[in-house]
Amino acid sequence: MWNRFLRWLRSAPIADPIDRRNAPVMQLLLLFYGLLLPVNWAWRLASGGEVNEARLLILALDMLVAALAFLSLWMIRNGRFRPAVVLFLAMQLISLEIVFARTGVLSQLIDPAPTMLTLVISGLVLGRRALWIVFGLLMAVFATGFASDLYRAAQQGIPASVALVNVPAVLISYTLITIVLDRLIKALRESLAESNQRGLELQREMAERERAQSQLIHAQKLEASGRLASGVAHDFNNILGVIQGFTAQRHRVRDMGSASEQVDALLDSLQGIEEAAARGSTVIRKLLTFSRSDVLNIQAFDPAVAVAELRPMLRQLFPSSVLLELPNDASGLRVRLDRSEFELMVLNIAANARDAMRDGGAFRVEVGSHGSGQATIRLSDTGIGMSRDVAARIFEPFFSTKVAAEGTGLGLSVVHDLVKALGGDIRVDSVPGQGTTFTIRFPEAAAA
């Protein structure tokens, strides 16, 4: 119930952020005035309190203040915060002026809450300029009260010094309180402005970091694409050799006897050329798709199928002395990721595995279910492995055991950040001389 009430207080349509912060407390104060002033007078009247002309005047003014408190509350609920506060303060000052003129200062010093509250609200809610304006108006109210005290003292034959005995105390105390409030308000607003400035700077820094991360990921894609370039060129040499071999069959076709034999041989050659060209087109399309820089394209796919389709690129990445063991069938698992980012992870880890198996070996990728709605991708090699200290630092940016010309130390750091950003988890197990295994887990599409 209380939380719903607080949400209601905060729901006033106020644009200014400072006013929006002050609105809940101000609405509570207005509710307090609007409800408790009538309740207080009802209690006093029911208790048999004396009602004279002066008290009737104060009762009428209190009822007017309560009514204007509800009017100010209605204005705040409609987004007119500052006019509502000005209206409430104006009514408070007018009420004090009438009461002081009627009863003087001496009778009102017992309860300084209305005058103090007027100063506090004007300063904290409306600002330093409003604080000093209200201070000046309060001094005018006190001047009216002291004039009333002087008039009564003259009628009763009391010395003027007795009627004005509280003038220095009132002037000094309210001036000091106003100065303290002014300094406090200035410090609070400067702190708030500094906090807002730091918040904006932090947002800009975060935006710059995101842009730098995006550029780094794209650079990693281009780096991986560059590593594949020589393999792709070698593969295309083979493809062109096949196409040239089929085109060379034209001499054999021309020497064939029957027209039907010539047509069959020509069709076989054209089919072979088409298959070779399709293979080359697949390799190029995969390379271009991988290396492009686009926004994230989250989709559901089978990681085993994605790894299998990377076979041409992985084959060109590794030398012929490395055996590739990749999934041949769909795993039945589905994950929701950016496929291009997933392929970047696999190729980055594969590139490190290649460097660890300079004398040959095997690179294996396995896809399975870890349970609890998670898909597991294990990438292992039979390379030189890593010590425990090295394995503990491989995901640190710019940490590398390679010479400067061979690596930047960013590949596995990017892999780690991508896995975490896509809601997954990655760990490494390695034994010197026995190889390394990376285990990556992602939520399955149904659980993501």
Short mmCIF file of C-alpha atoms in Angstrom, two decimals:
data_model
loop_
_atom_site.label_atom_id
_atom_site.label_comp_id
_atom_site.label_asym_id
_atom_site.label_seq_id
_atom_site.Cartn_x
_atom_site.Cartn_y
_atom_site.Cartn_z
CA MET A 1 0.00 0.00 0.00
CA TRP A 2 2.75 2.44 0.98
CA ASN A 3 4.74 1.60 -2.17
CA ARG A 4 1.71 2.27 -4.34
CA PHE A 5 1.24 5.62 -2.59
CA LEU A 6 4.89 6.52 -3.21
CA ARG A 7 4.55 5.57 -6.88
CA TRP A 8 1.50 7.81 -7.07
CA LEU A 9 3.44 10.71 -5.56
CA ARG A 10 6.28 10.23 -8.06
CA SER A 11 3.93 9.99 -11.05
CA ALA A 12 3.23 13.74 -11.29
CA PRO A 13 4.01 14.89 -14.88
CA ILE A 14 6.86 17.28 -14.04
CA ALA A 15 9.60 17.84 -16.62
CA ASP A 16 12.34 19.48 -14.53
CA PRO A 17 14.43 16.76 -12.79
CA ILE A 18 14.98 18.81 -9.59
CA ASP A 19 11.30 19.69 -9.30
CA ARG A 20 10.42 16.05 -9.94
CA ARG A 21 12.60 15.02 -6.99
CA ASN A 22 11.00 17.63 -4.72
CA ALA A 23 7.44 16.87 -5.80
CA PRO A 24 6.79 13.82 -3.52
CA VAL A 25 7.83 15.66 -0.33
CA MET A 26 5.93 18.79 -1.33
CA GLN A 27 2.77 16.79 -2.00
CA LEU A 28 3.07 15.12 1.41
CA LEU A 29 3.42 18.54 3.04
CA LEU A 30 0.34 19.87 1.23
CA LEU A 31 -1.65 16.81 2.24
CA PHE A 32 -0.51 17.38 5.82
CA TYR A 33 -1.71 20.99 5.76
CA GLY A 34 -4.95 20.20 3.95
CA LEU A 35 -5.95 17.37 6.30
CA LEU A 36 -4.43 18.14 9.70
CA LEU A 37 -5.34 21.82 10.01
CA PRO A 38 -9.09 21.04 9.96
CA VAL A 39 -8.53 18.01 12.22
CA ASN A 40 -6.57 20.14 14.70
CA TRP A 41 -9.34 22.72 14.92
CA ALA A 42 -12.02 20.05 15.21
CA TRP A 43 -10.11 18.56 18.16
CA ARG A 44 -9.70 21.94 19.86
CA LEU A 45 -13.35 22.84 19.45
CA ALA A 46 -14.48 19.41 20.60
CA SER A 47 -12.24 19.73 23.68
CA GLY A 48 -14.02 22.92 24.73
CA GLY A 49 -11.30 25.34 23.76
CA GLU A 50 -12.11 29.04 24.07
CA VAL A 51 -13.08 30.72 20.78
CA ASN A 52 -12.65 34.47 20.75
CA GLU A 53 -12.42 36.98 17.93
CA ALA A 54 -8.67 36.44 17.43
CA ARG A 55 -9.03 32.66 17.32
CA LEU A 56 -11.92 32.91 14.88
CA LEU A 57 -9.65 34.92 12.58
CA ILE A 58 -6.89 32.30 12.83
CA LEU A 59 -9.47 29.53 12.25
CA ALA A 60 -10.69 31.22 9.08
CA LEU A 61 -7.15 31.71 7.82
CA ASP A 62 -6.22 28.09 8.60
CA MET A 63 -9.25 26.82 6.68
CA LEU A 64 -8.26 29.02 3.74
CA VAL A 65 -4.67 27.68 3.89
CA ALA A 66 -6.03 24.10 3.97
CA ALA A 67 -8.22 24.77 0.92
CA LEU A 68 -5.31 26.33 -0.98
CA ALA A 69 -3.09 23.39 0.01
CA PHE A 70 -5.49 21.04 -1.81
CA LEU A 71 -5.59 23.46 -4.77
CA SER A 72 -1.77 23.48 -4.88
CA LEU A 73 -1.75 19.67 -4.70
CA TRP A 74 -4.12 19.54 -7.67
CA MET A 75 -1.83 21.89 -9.61
CA ILE A 76 1.21 19.67 -8.91
CA ARG A 77 -0.71 16.60 -10.08
CA ASN A 78 -1.28 18.48 -13.35
CA GLY A 79 2.39 19.35 -13.83
CA ARG A 80 2.30 22.96 -12.54
CA PHE A 81 4.79 22.49 -9.72
CA ARG A 82 6.35 25.91 -9.24
CA PRO A 83 3.09 27.91 -9.55
CA ALA A 84 1.59 25.58 -6.94
CA VAL A 85 4.46 26.20 -4.51
CA VAL A 86 4.33 29.98 -5.12
CA LEU A 87 0.57 29.97 -4.43
CA PHE A 88 1.02 28.06 -1.17
CA LEU A 89 3.86 30.32 0.03
CA ALA A 90 1.91 33.46 -0.92
CA MET A 91 -1.04 32.28 1.15
CA GLN A 92 1.24 31.48 4.08
CA LEU A 93 2.80 34.96 3.97
CA ILE A 94 -0.58 36.68 3.66
CA SER A 95 -1.90 34.63 6.57
CA LEU A 96 1.14 35.54 8.70
CA GLU A 97 0.78 39.20 7.78
CA ILE A 98 -2.86 39.29 8.88
CA VAL A 99 -2.19 37.41 12.12
CA PHE A 100 0.86 39.50 13.06
CA ALA A 101 -1.02 42.72 12.29
CA ARG A 102 -3.89 41.56 14.48
CA THR A 103 -2.04 39.98 17.40
CA GLY A 104 1.54 41.27 17.19
CA VAL A 105 4.86 39.44 17.33
CA LEU A 106 5.02 38.51 21.01
CA SER A 107 2.06 36.14 20.84
CA GLN A 108 3.47 34.33 17.79
CA LEU A 109 7.06 33.70 18.90
CA ILE A 110 5.91 30.61 20.80
CA ASP A 111 5.44 28.72 17.51
CA PRO A 112 8.04 29.72 14.88
CA ALA A 113 7.23 26.70 12.64
CA PRO A 114 5.11 28.60 10.03
CA THR A 115 7.76 31.28 9.45
CA MET A 116 10.67 28.81 9.42
CA LEU A 117 8.81 26.44 7.11
CA THR A 118 8.15 29.26 4.68
CA LEU A 119 11.88 30.00 4.48
CA VAL A 120 12.86 26.35 4.07
CA ILE A 121 10.30 25.62 1.33
CA SER A 122 11.17 28.73 -0.65
CA GLY A 123 14.90 28.00 -0.56
CA LEU A 124 14.99 24.23 -1.08
CA VAL A 125 12.19 24.09 -3.64
CA LEU A 126 12.36 27.40 -5.53
CA GLY A 127 16.04 28.32 -5.11
CA ARG A 128 18.27 30.95 -3.55
CA ARG A 129 16.62 33.95 -5.23
CA ALA A 130 13.21 32.94 -3.89
CA LEU A 131 14.76 32.37 -0.45
CA TRP A 132 15.94 35.97 -0.16
CA ILE A 133 12.66 37.34 -1.52
CA VAL A 134 10.72 35.40 1.11
CA PHE A 135 13.20 36.54 3.77
CA GLY A 136 12.51 40.15 2.84
CA LEU A 137 8.73 39.57 2.94
CA LEU A 138 9.06 37.87 6.34
CA MET A 139 10.95 40.87 7.68
CA ALA A 140 8.05 43.04 6.45
CA VAL A 141 5.63 40.71 8.27
CA PHE A 142 7.66 41.01 11.47
CA ALA A 143 7.79 44.78 11.04
CA THR A 144 4.00 44.81 10.88
CA GLY A 145 3.86 42.67 14.04
CA PHE A 146 6.26 44.89 15.95
CA ALA A 147 4.26 47.96 14.87
CA SER A 148 1.16 46.27 16.29
CA ASP A 149 3.04 45.58 19.54
CA LEU A 150 4.10 49.25 19.73
CA TYR A 151 0.50 50.37 19.27
CA ARG A 152 -0.71 48.13 22.10
CA ALA A 153 2.17 49.18 24.33
CA ALA A 154 1.31 52.85 23.79
CA GLN A 155 -2.34 52.20 24.67
CA GLN A 156 -1.35 50.36 27.84
CA GLY A 157 1.39 52.80 28.84
CA ILE A 158 4.17 50.24 28.42
CA PRO A 159 7.61 51.54 27.33
CA ALA A 160 8.45 51.03 23.64
CA SER A 161 11.66 49.21 24.57
CA VAL A 162 9.58 46.42 26.11
CA ALA A 163 7.52 46.00 22.94
CA LEU A 164 10.64 45.93 20.77
CA VAL A 165 12.81 43.77 23.02
CA ASN A 166 12.74 40.84 20.56
CA VAL A 167 13.70 42.85 17.47
CA PRO A 168 17.46 42.06 17.57
CA ALA A 169 16.88 38.37 18.32
CA VAL A 170 14.37 37.97 15.47
CA LEU A 171 16.54 39.86 12.98
CA ILE A 172 19.77 38.04 13.89
CA SER A 173 18.28 34.55 14.10
CA TYR A 174 16.33 34.73 10.85
CA THR A 175 19.26 36.34 9.01
CA LEU A 176 21.63 33.60 10.19
CA ILE A 177 19.13 30.87 9.29
CA THR A 178 18.67 32.37 5.83
CA ILE A 179 22.44 32.60 5.25
CA VAL A 180 22.92 28.98 6.32
CA LEU A 181 20.08 27.86 4.04
CA ASP A 182 21.55 29.89 1.18
CA ARG A 183 24.99 28.25 1.56
CA LEU A 184 23.43 24.81 1.94
CA ILE A 185 21.25 25.23 -1.13
CA LYS A 186 24.19 26.48 -3.18
CA ALA A 187 26.31 23.49 -2.13
CA LEU A 188 23.49 21.04 -2.86
CA ARG A 189 22.80 22.45 -6.30
CA GLU A 190 26.50 22.57 -7.19
CA SER A 191 26.84 18.94 -6.08
CA LEU A 192 23.80 17.99 -8.14
CA ALA A 193 25.14 19.82 -11.19
CA GLU A 194 28.52 18.11 -10.76
CA SER A 195 26.83 14.73 -10.38
CA ASN A 196 24.77 15.30 -13.54
CA GLN A 197 27.91 16.35 -15.42
CA ARG A 198 29.72 13.22 -14.28
CA GLY A 199 26.75 11.15 -15.33
CA LEU A 200 26.83 12.66 -18.82
CA GLU A 201 30.58 12.09 -19.04
CA LEU A 202 30.12 8.48 -17.94
CA GLN A 203 27.46 7.96 -20.59
CA ARG A 204 29.81 9.38 -23.23
CA GLU A 205 32.64 7.16 -22.01
CA MET A 206 30.39 4.10 -22.14
CA ALA A 207 29.28 5.01 -25.66
CA GLU A 208 32.91 5.45 -26.72
CA ARG A 209 33.81 2.11 -25.14
CA GLU A 210 30.97 0.38 -26.99
CA ARG A 211 32.13 1.92 -30.27
CA ALA A 212 35.72 0.88 -29.56
CA GLN A 213 34.56 -2.65 -28.72
CA SER A 214 32.58 -2.82 -31.94
CA GLN A 215 35.59 -1.62 -33.94
CA LEU A 216 37.83 -4.12 -32.16
CA ILE A 217 35.49 -6.99 -33.00
CA HIS A 218 35.37 -5.90 -36.62
CA ALA A 219 39.16 -5.66 -36.69
CA GLN A 220 39.34 -9.19 -35.33
CA LYS A 221 37.04 -10.34 -38.13
CA LEU A 222 39.27 -8.68 -40.70
CA GLU A 223 42.34 -10.21 -39.06
CA ALA A 224 40.76 -13.66 -39.19
CA SER A 225 39.75 -13.02 -42.80
CA GLY A 226 43.33 -12.06 -43.61
CA ARG A 227 44.61 -15.30 -42.10
CA LEU A 228 42.23 -17.16 -44.36
CA ALA A 229 43.22 -15.24 -47.48
CA SER A 230 46.17 -17.44 -48.40
CA GLY A 231 44.10 -20.57 -47.86
CA VAL A 232 41.29 -19.20 -49.98
CA ALA A 233 43.75 -18.34 -52.74
CA HIS A 234 45.12 -21.90 -52.60
CA ASP A 235 41.60 -23.30 -52.73
CA PHE A 236 40.75 -21.13 -55.72
CA ASN A 237 43.85 -22.29 -57.51
CA ASN A 238 42.52 -25.83 -57.10
CA ILE A 239 39.06 -24.74 -58.28
CA LEU A 240 40.52 -22.97 -61.30
CA GLY A 241 42.59 -26.07 -62.03
CA VAL A 242 39.44 -28.19 -62.02
CA ILE A 243 37.65 -25.71 -64.31
CA GLN A 244 40.64 -25.64 -66.68
CA GLY A 245 40.67 -29.41 -66.69
CA PHE A 246 37.04 -29.56 -67.70
CA THR A 247 37.47 -26.91 -70.39
CA ALA A 248 40.41 -28.88 -71.78
CA GLN A 249 37.98 -31.70 -72.51
CA ARG A 250 36.70 -29.73 -75.52
CA HIS A 251 39.46 -31.30 -77.65
CA ARG A 252 38.36 -34.78 -76.58
CA VAL A 253 34.72 -33.91 -77.25
CA ARG A 254 35.56 -32.71 -80.74
CA ASP A 255 37.28 -36.00 -81.54
CA MET A 256 34.32 -38.11 -80.42
CA GLY A 257 32.41 -39.90 -83.09
CA SER A 258 28.68 -39.48 -82.50
CA ALA A 259 26.90 -36.31 -81.68
CA SER A 260 25.22 -37.90 -78.63
CA GLU A 261 28.61 -38.83 -77.13
CA GLN A 262 29.81 -35.28 -77.70
CA VAL A 263 26.71 -33.83 -76.00
CA ASP A 264 27.06 -36.19 -73.00
CA ALA A 265 30.73 -35.34 -72.55
CA LEU A 266 29.98 -31.63 -72.88
CA LEU A 267 27.22 -31.84 -70.30
CA ASP A 268 29.53 -33.69 -67.89
CA SER A 269 32.18 -31.03 -68.33
CA LEU A 270 29.67 -28.20 -67.79
CA GLN A 271 28.33 -29.90 -64.68
CA GLY A 272 31.85 -30.22 -63.29
CA ILE A 273 32.52 -26.55 -64.04
CA GLU A 274 29.25 -25.59 -62.33
CA GLU A 275 30.10 -27.58 -59.21
CA ALA A 276 33.58 -26.09 -59.01
CA ALA A 277 32.25 -22.57 -59.49
CA ALA A 278 29.57 -23.18 -56.82
CA ARG A 279 32.24 -24.28 -54.39
CA GLY A 280 34.26 -21.14 -55.05
CA SER A 281 31.14 -18.98 -54.70
CA THR A 282 30.35 -20.62 -51.36
CA VAL A 283 33.82 -19.92 -50.00
CA ILE A 284 33.74 -16.27 -51.10
CA ARG A 285 30.17 -15.69 -49.85
CA LYS A 286 31.07 -17.16 -46.47
CA LEU A 287 34.18 -14.99 -46.23
CA LEU A 288 32.29 -11.81 -47.19
CA THR A 289 29.42 -12.55 -44.82
CA PHE A 290 31.82 -13.18 -41.98
CA SER A 291 33.94 -10.08 -42.49
CA ARG A 292 31.15 -7.53 -42.94
CA SER A 293 30.49 -4.95 -40.18
CA ASP A 294 26.78 -4.88 -39.36
CA VAL A 295 24.63 -4.51 -36.27
CA LEU A 296 23.97 -7.65 -34.26
CA ASN A 297 21.69 -10.08 -36.07
CA ILE A 298 20.36 -12.38 -33.35
CA GLN A 299 18.89 -15.58 -34.73
CA ALA A 300 18.22 -19.14 -33.63
CA PHE A 301 20.49 -21.76 -35.22
CA ASP A 302 22.09 -25.14 -34.58
CA PRO A 303 25.73 -24.60 -33.49
CA ALA A 304 26.73 -27.98 -34.96
CA VAL A 305 25.43 -26.93 -38.39
CA ALA A 306 27.19 -23.55 -38.11
CA VAL A 307 30.52 -25.26 -37.28
CA ALA A 308 30.07 -27.77 -40.13
CA GLU A 309 29.52 -24.94 -42.59
CA LEU A 310 32.80 -23.41 -41.44
CA ARG A 311 34.68 -26.50 -42.66
CA PRO A 312 36.02 -24.87 -45.88
CA MET A 313 37.37 -21.90 -43.92
CA LEU A 314 38.82 -24.06 -41.14
CA ARG A 315 40.40 -26.39 -43.68
CA GLN A 316 42.21 -23.49 -45.26
CA LEU A 317 43.19 -22.12 -41.82
CA PHE A 318 44.99 -25.33 -40.77
CA PRO A 319 47.83 -26.99 -42.65
CA SER A 320 47.27 -30.44 -44.16
CA SER A 321 49.16 -32.00 -41.23
CA VAL A 322 46.26 -31.14 -38.89
CA LEU A 323 43.26 -33.47 -38.79
CA LEU A 324 39.88 -31.74 -38.57
CA GLU A 325 37.11 -33.47 -36.62
CA LEU A 326 33.92 -31.44 -36.98
CA PRO A 327 30.23 -32.29 -36.48
CA ASN A 328 28.72 -33.98 -39.52
CA ASP A 329 25.09 -33.96 -38.41
CA ALA A 330 22.74 -31.50 -36.75
CA SER A 331 22.83 -31.70 -32.96
CA GLY A 332 19.16 -30.87 -32.43
CA LEU A 333 20.19 -27.97 -30.17
CA ARG A 334 19.40 -24.37 -30.95
CA VAL A 335 20.93 -21.19 -29.56
CA ARG A 336 19.97 -17.54 -30.05
CA LEU A 337 23.13 -15.64 -31.01
CA ASP A 338 24.61 -13.48 -33.70
CA ARG A 339 25.90 -16.16 -36.04
CA SER A 340 28.73 -14.01 -37.36
CA GLU A 341 29.97 -13.40 -33.79
CA PHE A 342 29.74 -17.12 -33.06
CA GLU A 343 31.83 -17.91 -36.14
CA LEU A 344 34.38 -15.27 -35.03
CA MET A 345 34.76 -17.11 -31.70
CA VAL A 346 35.33 -20.46 -33.40
CA LEU A 347 37.87 -19.05 -35.87
CA ASN A 348 39.78 -17.16 -33.16
CA ILE A 349 40.13 -20.29 -31.04
CA ALA A 350 41.01 -22.32 -34.17
CA ALA A 351 43.73 -19.81 -35.08
CA ASN A 352 45.31 -20.24 -31.63
CA ALA A 353 45.06 -24.01 -31.99
CA ARG A 354 46.86 -23.84 -35.34
CA ASP A 355 49.73 -21.91 -33.75
CA ALA A 356 49.91 -24.54 -31.00
CA MET A 357 50.20 -27.44 -33.51
CA ARG A 358 53.04 -26.42 -35.82
CA ASP A 359 54.08 -30.05 -36.20
CA GLY A 360 50.57 -31.32 -36.87
CA GLY A 361 47.88 -32.81 -34.70
CA ALA A 362 44.09 -32.78 -34.47
CA PHE A 363 41.49 -30.09 -33.92
CA ARG A 364 38.11 -31.28 -32.70
CA VAL A 365 34.80 -29.47 -32.24
CA GLU A 366 31.98 -31.19 -30.33
CA VAL A 367 28.47 -29.88 -29.75
CA GLY A 368 26.21 -31.31 -27.05
CA SER A 369 23.80 -30.51 -24.24
CA HIS A 370 25.04 -29.63 -20.78
CA GLY A 371 21.62 -29.95 -19.21
CA SER A 372 19.70 -27.17 -17.46
CA GLY A 373 18.83 -25.70 -20.85
CA GLN A 374 22.43 -25.08 -21.97
CA ALA A 375 24.23 -26.02 -25.17
CA THR A 376 27.93 -26.87 -24.88
CA ILE A 377 30.57 -26.36 -27.59
CA ARG A 378 33.98 -27.91 -26.90
CA LEU A 379 36.96 -26.94 -29.07
CA SER A 380 40.09 -28.96 -28.37
CA ASP A 381 43.52 -29.38 -29.90
CA THR A 382 46.48 -31.69 -29.34
CA GLY A 383 49.04 -28.90 -29.30
CA ILE A 384 51.70 -27.85 -26.84
CA GLY A 385 49.21 -26.82 -24.14
CA MET A 386 49.68 -24.14 -21.49
CA SER A 387 50.87 -23.88 -17.92
CA ARG A 388 48.38 -23.03 -15.19
CA ASP A 389 49.71 -19.46 -14.90
CA VAL A 390 49.36 -18.81 -18.63
CA ALA A 391 45.88 -20.36 -18.76
CA ALA A 392 44.77 -18.06 -15.95
CA ARG A 393 45.67 -14.97 -18.02
CA ILE A 394 44.75 -15.86 -21.59
CA PHE A 395 41.53 -13.81 -21.54
CA GLU A 396 43.34 -10.65 -20.45
CA PRO A 397 43.56 -7.99 -23.20
CA PHE A 398 47.02 -7.75 -24.83
CA PHE A 399 48.35 -10.81 -23.00
CA SER A 400 50.14 -13.08 -25.47
CA THR A 401 52.90 -15.67 -25.44
CA LYS A 402 53.62 -15.08 -29.13
CA VAL A 403 56.17 -12.71 -30.57
CA ALA A 404 54.89 -9.26 -31.52
CA ALA A 405 54.73 -10.06 -35.22
CA GLU A 406 52.47 -13.09 -34.66
CA GLY A 407 49.75 -11.85 -32.34
CA THR A 408 48.22 -8.87 -30.52
CA GLY A 409 46.87 -10.67 -27.45
CA LEU A 410 43.33 -9.52 -28.28
CA GLY A 411 41.82 -12.58 -29.95
CA LEU A 412 40.86 -14.58 -26.85
CA SER A 413 39.96 -11.38 -24.98
CA VAL A 414 37.42 -10.62 -27.71
CA VAL A 415 36.13 -14.19 -27.53
CA HIS A 416 35.67 -13.89 -23.76
CA ASP A 417 33.82 -10.55 -24.07
CA LEU A 418 31.59 -11.85 -26.88
CA VAL A 419 30.65 -14.99 -24.93
CA LYS A 420 29.77 -12.97 -21.83
CA ALA A 421 27.87 -10.34 -23.84
CA LEU A 422 25.78 -13.05 -25.51
CA GLY A 423 24.83 -14.58 -22.16
CA GLY A 424 27.27 -17.49 -22.20
CA ASP A 425 30.20 -18.81 -20.23
CA ILE A 426 33.68 -19.92 -21.28
CA ARG A 427 36.45 -21.84 -19.52
CA VAL A 428 39.76 -23.36 -20.55
CA ASP A 429 41.47 -26.60 -19.54
CA SER A 430 45.05 -27.18 -20.63
CA VAL A 431 47.92 -29.50 -19.82
CA PRO A 432 51.45 -28.74 -21.10
CA GLY A 433 52.32 -31.17 -23.88
CA GLN A 434 48.79 -32.63 -24.09
CA GLY A 435 46.69 -29.88 -25.63
CA THR A 436 43.99 -27.39 -24.74
CA THR A 437 40.20 -27.53 -24.54
CA PHE A 438 37.88 -24.51 -24.57
CA THR A 439 34.36 -25.16 -23.27
CA ILE A 440 31.70 -22.61 -24.20
CA ARG A 441 28.13 -22.80 -22.90
CA PHE A 442 25.16 -20.84 -24.19
CA PRO A 443 21.49 -20.95 -23.15
CA GLU A 444 19.41 -22.98 -25.54
CA ALA A 445 16.95 -21.00 -27.65
CA ALA A 446 13.96 -22.23 -25.63
CA ALA A 447 15.57 -21.11 -22.35
CA ALA A 448 17.25 -17.91 -23.58
#
